[in-house]
PDB file of C-alpha atoms and ligand atoms in Angstrom:
ATOM      1  CA  UNK A   1      46.269  57.920 -20.113  1.00 66.00           C
ATOM      2  CA  UNK A   2      47.013  61.016 -21.393  1.00 76.00           C
ATOM      3  CA  UNK A   3      49.440  61.054 -24.557  1.00 93.00           C
ATOM      4  CA  UNK A   4      52.773  62.398 -24.258  1.00 97.00           C
ATOM      5  CA  UNK A   5      53.609  65.258 -25.806  1.00 98.00           C
ATOM      6  CA  UNK A   6      56.861  66.847 -25.169  1.00 98.00           C
ATOM      7  CA  UNK A   7      58.592  69.778 -26.905  1.00 98.00           C
ATOM      8  CA  UNK A   8      61.768  70.737 -28.147  1.00 98.00           C
ATOM      9  CA  UNK A   9      62.260  74.434 -26.519  1.00 98.00           C
ATOM     10  CA  UNK A  10      65.903  76.119 -28.207  1.00 97.00           C
ATOM     11  CA  UNK A  11      66.724  79.583 -27.244  1.00 96.00           C
ATOM     12  CA  UNK A  12      68.348  80.996 -30.858  1.00 96.00           C
ATOM     13  CA  UNK A  13      71.501  82.526 -29.061  1.00 93.00           C
ATOM     14  CA  UNK A  14      73.586  80.798 -30.514  1.00 92.00           C
ATOM     15  CA  UNK A  15      74.692  77.833 -31.978  1.00 91.00           C
ATOM     16  CA  UNK A  16      73.968  74.137 -31.267  1.00 92.00           C
ATOM     17  CA  UNK A  17      76.344  72.407 -29.468  1.00 92.00           C
ATOM     18  CA  UNK A  18      76.765  68.276 -28.464  1.00 93.00           C
ATOM     19  CA  UNK A  19      75.116  69.576 -25.009  1.00 93.00           C
ATOM     20  CA  UNK A  20      72.094  70.609 -26.666  1.00 95.00           C
ATOM     21  CA  UNK A  21      72.080  67.563 -28.933  1.00 96.00           C
ATOM     22  CA  UNK A  22      72.126  65.315 -25.956  1.00 97.00           C
ATOM     23  CA  UNK A  23      69.506  66.590 -24.121  1.00 97.00           C
ATOM     24  CA  UNK A  24      67.552  66.632 -27.687  1.00 98.00           C
ATOM     25  CA  UNK A  25      68.489  63.555 -28.100  1.00 98.00           C
ATOM     26  CA  UNK A  26      66.575  62.453 -24.709  1.00 98.00           C
ATOM     27  CA  UNK A  27      63.335  64.026 -24.983  1.00 98.00           C
ATOM     28  CA  UNK A  28      62.989  62.918 -28.596  1.00 98.00           C
ATOM     29  CA  UNK A  29      63.765  59.652 -27.481  1.00 98.00           C
ATOM     30  CA  UNK A  30      61.386  59.577 -24.834  1.00 97.00           C
ATOM     31  CA  UNK A  31      58.670  61.060 -26.690  1.00 98.00           C
ATOM     32  CA  UNK A  32      58.784  58.563 -29.422  1.00 98.00           C
ATOM     33  CA  UNK A  33      59.345  55.818 -27.224  1.00 97.00           C
ATOM     34  CA  UNK A  34      55.875  56.404 -25.714  1.00 97.00           C
ATOM     35  CA  UNK A  35      54.672  56.897 -29.069  1.00 97.00           C
ATOM     36  CA  UNK A  36      53.832  60.638 -28.391  1.00 98.00           C
ATOM     37  CA  UNK A  37      54.337  63.794 -30.131  1.00 98.00           C
ATOM     38  CA  UNK A  38      57.019  66.511 -30.685  1.00 98.00           C
ATOM     39  CA  UNK A  39      56.280  70.232 -30.665  1.00 98.00           C
ATOM     40  CA  UNK A  40      59.240  72.370 -31.762  1.00 98.00           C
ATOM     41  CA  UNK A  41      59.223  75.901 -29.799  1.00 98.00           C
ATOM     42  CA  UNK A  42      61.508  77.989 -30.684  1.00 98.00           C
ATOM     43  CA  UNK A  43      62.037  80.512 -27.247  1.00 98.00           C
ATOM     44  CA  UNK A  44      63.130  84.002 -29.137  1.00 97.00           C
ATOM     45  CA  UNK A  45      61.469  86.080 -26.405  1.00 94.00           C
ATOM     46  CA  UNK A  46      64.724  87.605 -25.162  1.00 90.00           C
ATOM     47  CA  UNK A  47      64.922  90.110 -28.917  1.00 87.00           C
ATOM     48  CA  UNK A  48      68.532  91.250 -28.043  1.00 89.00           C
ATOM     49  CA  UNK A  49      69.899  88.210 -27.601  1.00 91.00           C
ATOM     50  CA  UNK A  50      68.333  85.963 -29.962  1.00 94.00           C
ATOM     51  CA  UNK A  51      69.173  85.932 -34.018  1.00 95.00           C
ATOM     52  CA  UNK A  52      67.228  84.920 -37.339  1.00 95.00           C
ATOM     53  CA  UNK A  53      70.438  82.741 -38.352  1.00 96.00           C
ATOM     54  CA  UNK A  54      70.777  80.817 -35.362  1.00 96.00           C
ATOM     55  CA  UNK A  55      66.667  79.690 -35.755  1.00 97.00           C
ATOM     56  CA  UNK A  56      67.852  78.336 -39.296  1.00 97.00           C
ATOM     57  CA  UNK A  57      71.076  76.855 -38.226  1.00 96.00           C
ATOM     58  CA  UNK A  58      69.002  74.948 -35.832  1.00 96.00           C
ATOM     59  CA  UNK A  59      66.542  73.893 -37.917  1.00 97.00           C
ATOM     60  CA  UNK A  60      69.204  72.828 -39.772  1.00 96.00           C
ATOM     61  CA  UNK A  61      71.349  70.546 -37.306  1.00 97.00           C
ATOM     62  CA  UNK A  62      68.132  69.036 -35.788  1.00 98.00           C
ATOM     63  CA  UNK A  63      67.094  67.613 -39.515  1.00 98.00           C
ATOM     64  CA  UNK A  64      70.908  66.305 -40.019  1.00 97.00           C
ATOM     65  CA  UNK A  65      70.295  64.662 -36.656  1.00 98.00           C
ATOM     66  CA  UNK A  66      67.116  63.127 -37.815  1.00 98.00           C
ATOM     67  CA  UNK A  67      65.578  64.933 -34.762  1.00 98.00           C
ATOM     68  CA  UNK A  68      61.811  65.332 -36.446  1.00 98.00           C
ATOM     69  CA  UNK A  69      58.916  67.433 -34.805  1.00 98.00           C
ATOM     70  CA  UNK A  70      55.417  66.944 -35.557  1.00 98.00           C
ATOM     71  CA  UNK A  71      54.038  71.016 -34.515  1.00 98.00           C
ATOM     72  CA  UNK A  72      55.948  74.126 -34.973  1.00 97.00           C
ATOM     73  CA  UNK A  73      58.031  75.599 -35.406  1.00 98.00           C
ATOM     74  CA  UNK A  74      55.922  77.354 -32.903  1.00 98.00           C
ATOM     75  CA  UNK A  75      57.686  81.340 -31.827  1.00 98.00           C
ATOM     76  CA  UNK A  76      57.437  82.677 -28.874  1.00 98.00           C
ATOM     77  CA  UNK A  77      58.071  85.812 -30.217  1.00 97.00           C
ATOM     78  CA  UNK A  78      54.617  85.580 -32.455  1.00 98.00           C
ATOM     79  CA  UNK A  79      52.403  84.684 -28.693  1.00 98.00           C
ATOM     80  CA  UNK A  80      52.561  88.220 -26.869  1.00 98.00           C
ATOM     81  CA  UNK A  81      49.228  88.461 -27.088  1.00 98.00           C
ATOM     82  CA  UNK A  82      49.024  85.197 -25.342  1.00 98.00           C
ATOM     83  CA  UNK A  83      51.245  86.244 -22.472  1.00 98.00           C
ATOM     84  CA  UNK A  84      49.668  89.395 -22.221  1.00 98.00           C
ATOM     85  CA  UNK A  85      46.187  87.845 -21.595  1.00 98.00           C
ATOM     86  CA  UNK A  86      48.187  85.595 -18.397  1.00 98.00           C
ATOM     87  CA  UNK A  87      49.460  88.577 -17.293  1.00 98.00           C
ATOM     88  CA  UNK A  88      46.388  90.991 -16.582  1.00 98.00           C
ATOM     89  CA  UNK A  89      44.820  87.867 -14.879  1.00 98.00           C
ATOM     90  CA  UNK A  90      47.938  87.551 -13.176  1.00 98.00           C
ATOM     91  CA  UNK A  91      47.514  91.375 -11.960  1.00 97.00           C
ATOM     92  CA  UNK A  92      43.635  91.009 -11.212  1.00 97.00           C
ATOM     93  CA  UNK A  93      44.385  88.022  -8.688  1.00 97.00           C
ATOM     94  CA  UNK A  94      47.143  90.016  -7.201  1.00 97.00           C
ATOM     95  CA  UNK A  95      49.264  86.949  -7.861  1.00 98.00           C
ATOM     96  CA  UNK A  96      51.904  89.399  -9.237  1.00 98.00           C
ATOM     97  CA  UNK A  97      53.185  93.153  -8.000  1.00 98.00           C
ATOM     98  CA  UNK A  98      55.109  96.049  -9.548  1.00 98.00           C
ATOM     99  CA  UNK A  99      58.619  96.701  -8.165  1.00 96.00           C
ATOM    100  CA  UNK A 100      61.144  98.916  -9.164  1.00 94.00           C
ATOM    101  CA  UNK A 101      64.414  97.331  -7.963  1.00 90.00           C
ATOM    102  CA  UNK A 102      67.475  96.794  -9.772  1.00 77.00           C
ATOM    103  CA  UNK A 103      67.288  97.309 -13.610  1.00 64.00           C
ATOM    104  CA  UNK A 104      70.163  94.755 -14.489  1.00 70.00           C
ATOM    105  CA  UNK A 105      68.549  91.799 -12.400  1.00 65.00           C
ATOM    106  CA  UNK A 106      65.452  92.661 -13.771  1.00 64.00           C
ATOM    107  CA  UNK A 107      67.111  92.738 -17.409  1.00 63.00           C
ATOM    108  CA  UNK A 108      68.333  89.389 -17.022  1.00 69.00           C
ATOM    109  CA  UNK A 109      65.122  87.442 -16.981  1.00 68.00           C
ATOM    110  CA  UNK A 110      64.421  87.144 -20.457  1.00 67.00           C
ATOM    111  CA  UNK A 111      66.330  84.658 -20.919  1.00 75.00           C
ATOM    112  CA  UNK A 112      66.469  80.611 -19.086  1.00 74.00           C
ATOM    113  CA  UNK A 113      68.225  81.283 -16.071  1.00 77.00           C
ATOM    114  CA  UNK A 114      71.142  78.990 -15.212  1.00 72.00           C
ATOM    115  CA  UNK A 115      72.136  77.449 -12.248  1.00 63.00           C
ATOM    116  CA  UNK A 116      75.017  79.717 -11.559  1.00 63.00           C
ATOM    117  CA  UNK A 117      73.017  82.883 -12.555  1.00 67.00           C
ATOM    118  CA  UNK A 118      70.666  82.421  -9.264  1.00 70.00           C
ATOM    119  CA  UNK A 119      71.912  84.924  -7.538  1.00 69.00           C
ATOM    120  CA  UNK A 120      70.290  86.086  -3.616  1.00 75.00           C
ATOM    121  CA  UNK A 121      66.967  85.526  -2.938  1.00 84.00           C
ATOM    122  CA  UNK A 122      64.864  88.893  -3.805  1.00 89.00           C
ATOM    123  CA  UNK A 123      64.470  90.796  -0.189  1.00 87.00           C
ATOM    124  CA  UNK A 124      61.169  91.701  -1.356  1.00 90.00           C
ATOM    125  CA  UNK A 125      61.644  95.400  -1.542  1.00 91.00           C
ATOM    126  CA  UNK A 126      58.597  96.535  -3.666  1.00 96.00           C
ATOM    127  CA  UNK A 127      55.931  93.455  -2.299  1.00 96.00           C
ATOM    128  CA  UNK A 128      52.643  95.679  -1.134  1.00 95.00           C
ATOM    129  CA  UNK A 129      54.322  98.544  -1.440  1.00 96.00           C
ATOM    130  CA  UNK A 130      52.625 100.251  -4.683  1.00 96.00           C
ATOM    131  CA  UNK A 131      48.584  99.739  -5.204  1.00 92.00           C
ATOM    132  CA  UNK A 132      49.615 100.426  -8.821  1.00 94.00           C
ATOM    133  CA  UNK A 133      51.876 100.047 -11.858  1.00 95.00           C
ATOM    134  CA  UNK A 134      51.183 104.072 -11.955  1.00 96.00           C
ATOM    135  CA  UNK A 135      51.617 104.538  -8.316  1.00 96.00           C
ATOM    136  CA  UNK A 136      55.208 102.483  -8.993  1.00 96.00           C
ATOM    137  CA  UNK A 137      55.980 104.640 -11.938  1.00 96.00           C
ATOM    138  CA  UNK A 138      55.649 107.688 -10.118  1.00 96.00           C
ATOM    139  CA  UNK A 139      57.640 107.461  -7.397  1.00 93.00           C
ATOM    140  CA  UNK A 140      60.354 105.554  -9.256  1.00 91.00           C
ATOM    141  CA  UNK A 141      60.271 108.017 -12.070  1.00 92.00           C
ATOM    142  CA  UNK A 142      60.565 105.113 -14.583  1.00 90.00           C
ATOM    143  CA  UNK A 143      58.207 102.105 -15.134  1.00 94.00           C
ATOM    144  CA  UNK A 144      57.967  99.158 -12.975  1.00 96.00           C
ATOM    145  CA  UNK A 145      58.860  95.143 -13.690  1.00 96.00           C
ATOM    146  CA  UNK A 146      56.618  92.517 -12.190  1.00 97.00           C
ATOM    147  CA  UNK A 147      57.311  90.286  -9.285  1.00 97.00           C
ATOM    148  CA  UNK A 148      55.432  86.909  -8.804  1.00 98.00           C
ATOM    149  CA  UNK A 149      54.781  86.450  -5.076  1.00 98.00           C
ATOM    150  CA  UNK A 150      56.257  83.299  -3.838  1.00 97.00           C
ATOM    151  CA  UNK A 151      55.043  82.305  -0.511  1.00 96.00           C
ATOM    152  CA  UNK A 152      57.391  79.996   1.597  1.00 96.00           C
ATOM    153  CA  UNK A 153      57.517  76.613   1.511  1.00 97.00           C
ATOM    154  CA  UNK A 154      58.909  73.317  -0.809  1.00 98.00           C
ATOM    155  CA  UNK A 155      57.592  72.556  -4.149  1.00 98.00           C
ATOM    156  CA  UNK A 156      58.055  69.385  -4.484  1.00 97.00           C
ATOM    157  CA  UNK A 157      57.971  67.311  -7.858  1.00 98.00           C
ATOM    158  CA  UNK A 158      58.781  63.648  -8.857  1.00 98.00           C
ATOM    159  CA  UNK A 159      61.865  63.935 -11.739  1.00 97.00           C
ATOM    160  CA  UNK A 160      61.991  61.191 -14.302  1.00 96.00           C
ATOM    161  CA  UNK A 161      66.101  61.687 -14.069  1.00 95.00           C
ATOM    162  CA  UNK A 162      66.962  63.204 -10.169  1.00 95.00           C
ATOM    163  CA  UNK A 163      63.665  61.582  -8.503  1.00 96.00           C
ATOM    164  CA  UNK A 164      62.203  63.314  -6.094  1.00 98.00           C
ATOM    165  CA  UNK A 165      63.290  66.827  -5.484  1.00 97.00           C
ATOM    166  CA  UNK A 166      62.036  69.432  -3.168  1.00 96.00           C
ATOM    167  CA  UNK A 167      63.586  73.568  -3.190  1.00 95.00           C
ATOM    168  CA  UNK A 168      61.737  76.149  -1.811  1.00 96.00           C
ATOM    169  CA  UNK A 169      61.585  79.003  -4.480  1.00 95.00           C
ATOM    170  CA  UNK A 170      61.367  81.754  -1.716  1.00 94.00           C
ATOM    171  CA  UNK A 171      64.848  80.858  -0.809  1.00 91.00           C
ATOM    172  CA  UNK A 172      66.287  80.000  -4.003  1.00 88.00           C
ATOM    173  CA  UNK A 173      65.313  83.742  -5.519  1.00 89.00           C
ATOM    174  CA  UNK A 174      62.534  84.906  -3.749  1.00 93.00           C
ATOM    175  CA  UNK A 175      59.683  86.638  -5.606  1.00 96.00           C
ATOM    176  CA  UNK A 176      61.000  86.251  -9.141  1.00 95.00           C
ATOM    177  CA  UNK A 177      60.216  88.439 -12.133  1.00 95.00           C
ATOM    178  CA  UNK A 178      57.829  87.769 -15.077  1.00 97.00           C
ATOM    179  CA  UNK A 179      58.132  90.989 -16.868  1.00 96.00           C
ATOM    180  CA  UNK A 180      61.016  93.078 -17.121  1.00 93.00           C
ATOM    181  CA  UNK A 181      60.218  96.994 -17.134  1.00 91.00           C
ATOM    182  CA  UNK A 182      60.647  96.890 -20.812  1.00 92.00           C
ATOM    183  CA  UNK A 183      57.305  95.145 -21.127  1.00 94.00           C
ATOM    184  CA  UNK A 184      59.632  91.635 -22.571  1.00 95.00           C
ATOM    185  CA  UNK A 185      57.584  88.730 -21.019  1.00 97.00           C
ATOM    186  CA  UNK A 186      60.017  86.528 -18.726  1.00 97.00           C
ATOM    187  CA  UNK A 187      61.004  83.309 -19.465  1.00 97.00           C
ATOM    188  CA  UNK A 188      59.328  81.438 -16.857  1.00 98.00           C
ATOM    189  CA  UNK A 189      55.889  83.167 -17.574  1.00 98.00           C
ATOM    190  CA  UNK A 190      56.285  82.343 -21.278  1.00 98.00           C
ATOM    191  CA  UNK A 191      57.369  79.094 -20.380  1.00 98.00           C
ATOM    192  CA  UNK A 192      54.186  77.996 -18.176  1.00 98.00           C
ATOM    193  CA  UNK A 193      51.632  80.192 -21.382  1.00 98.00           C
ATOM    194  CA  UNK A 194      53.231  77.516 -23.449  1.00 98.00           C
ATOM    195  CA  UNK A 195      53.489  74.343 -21.609  1.00 98.00           C
ATOM    196  CA  UNK A 196      50.066  74.897 -21.120  1.00 98.00           C
ATOM    197  CA  UNK A 197      48.523  75.765 -24.210  1.00 98.00           C
ATOM    198  CA  UNK A 198      50.790  73.199 -26.107  1.00 98.00           C
ATOM    199  CA  UNK A 199      49.306  70.542 -24.224  1.00 98.00           C
ATOM    200  CA  UNK A 200      53.063  69.548 -22.843  1.00 98.00           C
ATOM    201  CA  UNK A 201      52.990  66.807 -20.861  1.00 98.00           C
ATOM    202  CA  UNK A 202      57.077  66.252 -19.999  1.00 98.00           C
ATOM    203  CA  UNK A 203      59.568  68.877 -19.846  1.00 98.00           C
ATOM    204  CA  UNK A 204      63.031  67.821 -20.607  1.00 98.00           C
ATOM    205  CA  UNK A 205      65.763  69.994 -20.170  1.00 97.00           C
ATOM    206  CA  UNK A 206      69.087  70.299 -18.798  1.00 95.00           C
ATOM    207  CA  UNK A 207      69.462  69.997 -14.950  1.00 94.00           C
ATOM    208  CA  UNK A 208      70.490  74.005 -15.194  1.00 93.00           C
ATOM    209  CA  UNK A 209      67.001  74.782 -14.818  1.00 96.00           C
ATOM    210  CA  UNK A 210      66.115  72.722 -11.785  1.00 96.00           C
ATOM    211  CA  UNK A 211      65.804  76.004  -9.993  1.00 95.00           C
ATOM    212  CA  UNK A 212      63.142  77.335 -12.232  1.00 97.00           C
ATOM    213  CA  UNK A 213      60.846  74.080 -11.811  1.00 98.00           C
ATOM    214  CA  UNK A 214      59.449  75.183  -8.202  1.00 98.00           C
ATOM    215  CA  UNK A 215      58.826  78.646 -10.084  1.00 98.00           C
ATOM    216  CA  UNK A 216      57.036  77.202 -12.809  1.00 98.00           C
ATOM    217  CA  UNK A 217      55.394  74.712 -10.984  1.00 98.00           C
ATOM    218  CA  UNK A 218      53.923  77.646  -8.877  1.00 98.00           C
ATOM    219  CA  UNK A 219      53.128  79.572 -11.932  1.00 98.00           C
ATOM    220  CA  UNK A 220      50.911  76.453 -13.163  1.00 98.00           C
ATOM    221  CA  UNK A 221      48.598  76.582  -9.968  1.00 98.00           C
ATOM    222  CA  UNK A 222      48.405  80.060 -10.005  1.00 98.00           C
ATOM    223  CA  UNK A 223      46.793  79.678 -13.615  1.00 98.00           C
ATOM    224  CA  UNK A 224      44.534  76.554 -12.635  1.00 98.00           C
ATOM    225  CA  UNK A 225      46.964  74.311 -14.941  1.00 98.00           C
ATOM    226  CA  UNK A 226      48.497  71.191 -14.252  1.00 97.00           C
ATOM    227  CA  UNK A 227      52.025  70.795 -13.995  1.00 98.00           C
ATOM    228  CA  UNK A 228      53.921  68.999 -16.361  1.00 98.00           C
ATOM    229  CA  UNK A 229      56.298  66.473 -15.485  1.00 98.00           C
ATOM    230  CA  UNK A 230      60.036  66.945 -15.320  1.00 98.00           C
ATOM    231  CA  UNK A 231      63.219  65.125 -16.427  1.00 98.00           C
ATOM    232  CA  UNK A 232      65.815  67.311 -15.726  1.00 97.00           C
ATOM    233  CA  UNK A 233      69.622  65.571 -17.579  1.00 96.00           C
ATOM    234  CA  UNK A 234      73.180  66.529 -16.137  1.00 90.00           C
ATOM    235  CA  UNK A 235      75.146  68.906 -17.879  1.00 87.00           C
ATOM    236  CA  UNK A 236      77.674  67.961 -20.707  1.00 89.00           C
ATOM    237  CA  UNK A 237      81.163  69.696 -19.631  1.00 88.00           C
ATOM    238  CA  UNK A 238      84.121  69.465 -21.795  1.00 86.00           C
ATOM    239  CA  UNK A 239      87.715  67.945 -20.029  1.00 86.00           C
ATOM    240  CA  UNK A 240      88.130  70.789 -18.185  1.00 87.00           C
ATOM    241  CA  UNK A 241      84.925  70.298 -16.158  1.00 86.00           C
ATOM    242  CA  UNK A 242      83.690  73.615 -18.005  1.00 86.00           C
ATOM    243  CA  UNK A 243      79.684  73.413 -19.054  1.00 84.00           C
ATOM    244  CA  UNK A 244      79.375  73.334 -22.924  1.00 84.00           C
ATOM    245  CA  UNK A 245      78.017  77.006 -23.765  1.00 78.00           C
ATOM    246  CA  UNK A 246      76.305  78.478 -27.400  1.00 73.00           C
ATOM    247  CA  UNK A 247      78.203  81.777 -26.758  1.00 66.00           C
ATOM    248  CA  UNK A 248      81.670  80.653 -26.603  1.00 71.00           C
ATOM    249  CA  UNK A 249      80.702  78.300 -29.678  1.00 70.00           C
ATOM    250  CA  UNK A 250      81.944  74.706 -27.947  1.00 74.00           C
ATOM    251  CA  UNK A 251      81.599  71.581 -29.709  1.00 83.00           C
ATOM    252  CA  UNK A 252      79.321  73.603 -32.329  1.00 91.00           C
ATOM    253  CA  UNK A 253      77.113  70.609 -34.446  1.00 93.00           C
ATOM    254  CA  UNK A 254      76.767  72.905 -37.105  1.00 91.00           C
ATOM    255  CA  UNK A 255      81.076  72.740 -37.539  1.00 91.00           C
ATOM    256  CA  UNK A 256      80.805  69.257 -37.484  1.00 92.00           C
ATOM    257  CA  UNK A 257      78.331  69.269 -40.297  1.00 92.00           C
ATOM    258  CA  UNK A 258      80.603  71.490 -42.316  1.00 90.00           C
ATOM    259  CA  UNK A 259      83.234  68.948 -41.525  1.00 92.00           C
ATOM    260  CA  UNK A 260      81.889  66.865 -43.250  1.00 94.00           C
ATOM    261  CA  UNK A 261      81.651  64.748 -40.115  1.00 95.00           C
ATOM    262  CA  UNK A 262      78.852  61.507 -40.405  1.00 96.00           C
ATOM    263  CA  UNK A 263      74.921  62.190 -38.124  1.00 97.00           C
ATOM    264  CA  UNK A 264      75.273  58.813 -37.429  1.00 98.00           C
ATOM    265  CA  UNK A 265      78.814  58.664 -35.354  1.00 97.00           C
ATOM    266  CA  UNK A 266      77.430  61.527 -33.583  1.00 96.00           C
ATOM    267  CA  UNK A 267      74.513  60.247 -32.796  1.00 98.00           C
ATOM    268  CA  UNK A 268      76.326  56.645 -31.502  1.00 97.00           C
ATOM    269  CA  UNK A 269      78.425  58.397 -29.284  1.00 95.00           C
ATOM    270  CA  UNK A 270      75.538  60.941 -27.778  1.00 96.00           C
ATOM    271  CA  UNK A 271      73.711  57.587 -27.292  1.00 97.00           C
ATOM    272  CA  UNK A 272      77.047  55.680 -25.266  1.00 96.00           C
ATOM    273  CA  UNK A 273      76.887  58.534 -23.414  1.00 95.00           C
ATOM    274  CA  UNK A 274      73.005  57.832 -22.446  1.00 96.00           C
ATOM    275  CA  UNK A 275      73.602  54.274 -21.420  1.00 95.00           C
ATOM    276  CA  UNK A 276      72.496  53.084 -24.933  1.00 96.00           C
ATOM    277  CA  UNK A 277      75.134  50.444 -27.059  1.00 93.00           C
ATOM    278  CA  UNK A 278      75.918  51.501 -30.130  1.00 92.00           C
ATOM    279  CA  UNK A 279      77.772  51.004 -32.919  1.00 90.00           C
ATOM    280  CA  UNK A 280      80.496  53.255 -34.662  1.00 93.00           C
ATOM    281  CA  UNK A 281      77.252  54.551 -36.598  1.00 95.00           C
ATOM    282  CA  UNK A 282      73.386  54.417 -36.462  1.00 97.00           C
ATOM    283  CA  UNK A 283      70.055  56.199 -37.311  1.00 97.00           C
ATOM    284  CA  UNK A 284      68.041  57.768 -34.968  1.00 98.00           C
ATOM    285  CA  UNK A 285      65.212  55.267 -35.356  1.00 97.00           C
ATOM    286  CA  UNK A 286      67.194  53.018 -34.300  1.00 97.00           C
ATOM    287  CA  UNK A 287      67.948  54.211 -30.827  1.00 98.00           C
ATOM    288  CA  UNK A 288      64.171  54.497 -29.822  1.00 98.00           C
ATOM    289  CA  UNK A 289      63.521  51.188 -29.094  1.00 97.00           C
ATOM    290  CA  UNK A 290      66.991  50.833 -27.032  1.00 97.00           C
ATOM    291  CA  UNK A 291      66.398  53.766 -24.852  1.00 97.00           C
ATOM    292  CA  UNK A 292      65.767  53.707 -21.190  1.00 97.00           C
ATOM    293  CA  UNK A 293      65.330  56.570 -18.600  1.00 96.00           C
ATOM    294  CA  UNK A 294      66.721  54.041 -15.905  1.00 95.00           C
ATOM    295  CA  UNK A 295      70.321  54.343 -17.632  1.00 95.00           C
ATOM    296  CA  UNK A 296      70.838  57.371 -18.209  1.00 95.00           C
ATOM    297  CA  UNK A 297      73.821  58.231 -16.303  1.00 91.00           C
ATOM    298  CA  UNK A 298      73.005  61.138 -12.955  1.00 90.00           C
ATOM    299  CA  UNK A 299      76.234  62.999 -12.833  1.00 87.00           C
ATOM    300  CA  UNK A 300      77.850  65.357 -15.134  1.00 88.00           C
ATOM    301  CA  UNK A 301      78.839  63.811 -18.700  1.00 87.00           C
ATOM    302  CA  UNK A 302      82.515  64.715 -20.442  1.00 87.00           C
ATOM    303  CA  UNK A 303      82.111  65.040 -23.907  1.00 79.00           C
ATOM    304  CA  UNK A 304      84.438  67.045 -25.841  1.00 66.00           C
TER     305      UNK A 304
HETATM  306  N1  LIG B   1      65.269  77.993 -24.058  1.00 96.61           N
HETATM  307  C1  LIG B   1      65.833  77.191 -22.795  1.00 96.61           C
HETATM  308  C2  LIG B   1      67.341  76.770 -23.509  1.00 96.61           C
HETATM  309  O1  LIG B   1      67.693  77.207 -24.595  1.00 96.61           O
HETATM  310  C3  LIG B   1      64.990  75.751 -22.758  1.00 96.61           C
HETATM  311  C4  LIG B   1      63.946  76.613 -21.554  1.00 96.61           C
HETATM  312  C5  LIG B   1      63.701  74.969 -21.468  1.00 96.61           C
HETATM  313  O2  LIG B   1      63.548  74.118 -21.565  1.00 96.61           O
HETATM  314  O3  LIG B   1      62.235  74.971 -20.051  1.00 96.61           O
HETATM  315  O4  LIG B   1      67.574  76.948 -22.612  1.00 96.61           O
END
C-alpha cells in the first residue's frame, strides 16, 4: 500500500476564513488518521494577486489551529524551472498549442478557477492554426498563450466525498490554458507538476474545483504520472447562502485570533460541521480518531 501524502495548498491572495480552515482540517485529519504526511505548498504563481503578508498570516493561522505539516512550506514561485521543463515536454509532444485569443480569459488562468468562473467552452479557434509560437506572434502582433488539447469524452474519477464523478472537459471549458501570454504558468499546470513531483496521493479541496479535476487528470496522463485520489468538500456559505470569500475578508481567522477567540472553540465548531461529536472546546489531535469520511455532509455547510 502506498503511504498517504496530502498537501495544504493555500493561495496567499487574502486572509484565511472558516471555510479554508474547514477544508484544511478535513485534509489534515484524513492524513493523520492514515499515518500520512502533510506537505504545505504555497500557491503563489499568480504574482499580481499574491502577497507575502498573507503567507505569514496563513502560517500563523495554521499554527494557531494546530494543523502541523511535515514538509514545506514549498513556494510555487520557486519552482518555475520545473514547470518550464514540463512545459517543454508538452510542446514537444504536441499536447499544447499556441493561442492568441482573448487576453482576459487567458489572464484568469493563473488563479485556481472556481465553479462560477467557468465561462463558455473555448471554441478551438487556434487549434492547428500556428506551427510555432513565433508564427502566432507574427500573425497576432503579440505573444501567444498555450492551451492543452482536450479530446471529447468523459473523464471519470471516484471522489472520496462525492462518489463517482464523470465530466466531459471538452464541454466544460474545452482546451484550457497552461501558460499565459506573459509567460505565467497556469494553476492547472503548476498543480499537476507539483502533485506529481511531491508524490501527493490525496487531494482534498473545495468542490468549486471539481471542474478542474478532469483537466488535471488529463495532464497527469499526458505526463505519464498517476493522478492522486480526490476528495471535494462542499463549500461553506454564510447565512445568505453566499460562498465565504478571502477577498471580502469573511469569517477571517486572523481577526478571530486577534479578538482572543479560543482556537479550541473554533475547532469544535468546525468538527461538528464535519459530523464529529465535539465538546465546546477541543484540541485538534482529539479529532483524529473520531473523523469519518462517511459522516461528512454532502451538501453546502452554513457557518456564519
Ligand atoms: N490554491 C488553491 C486555492 O487556494 C487550491 C488548489 C488545489 O487545492 O488544487 O484555492
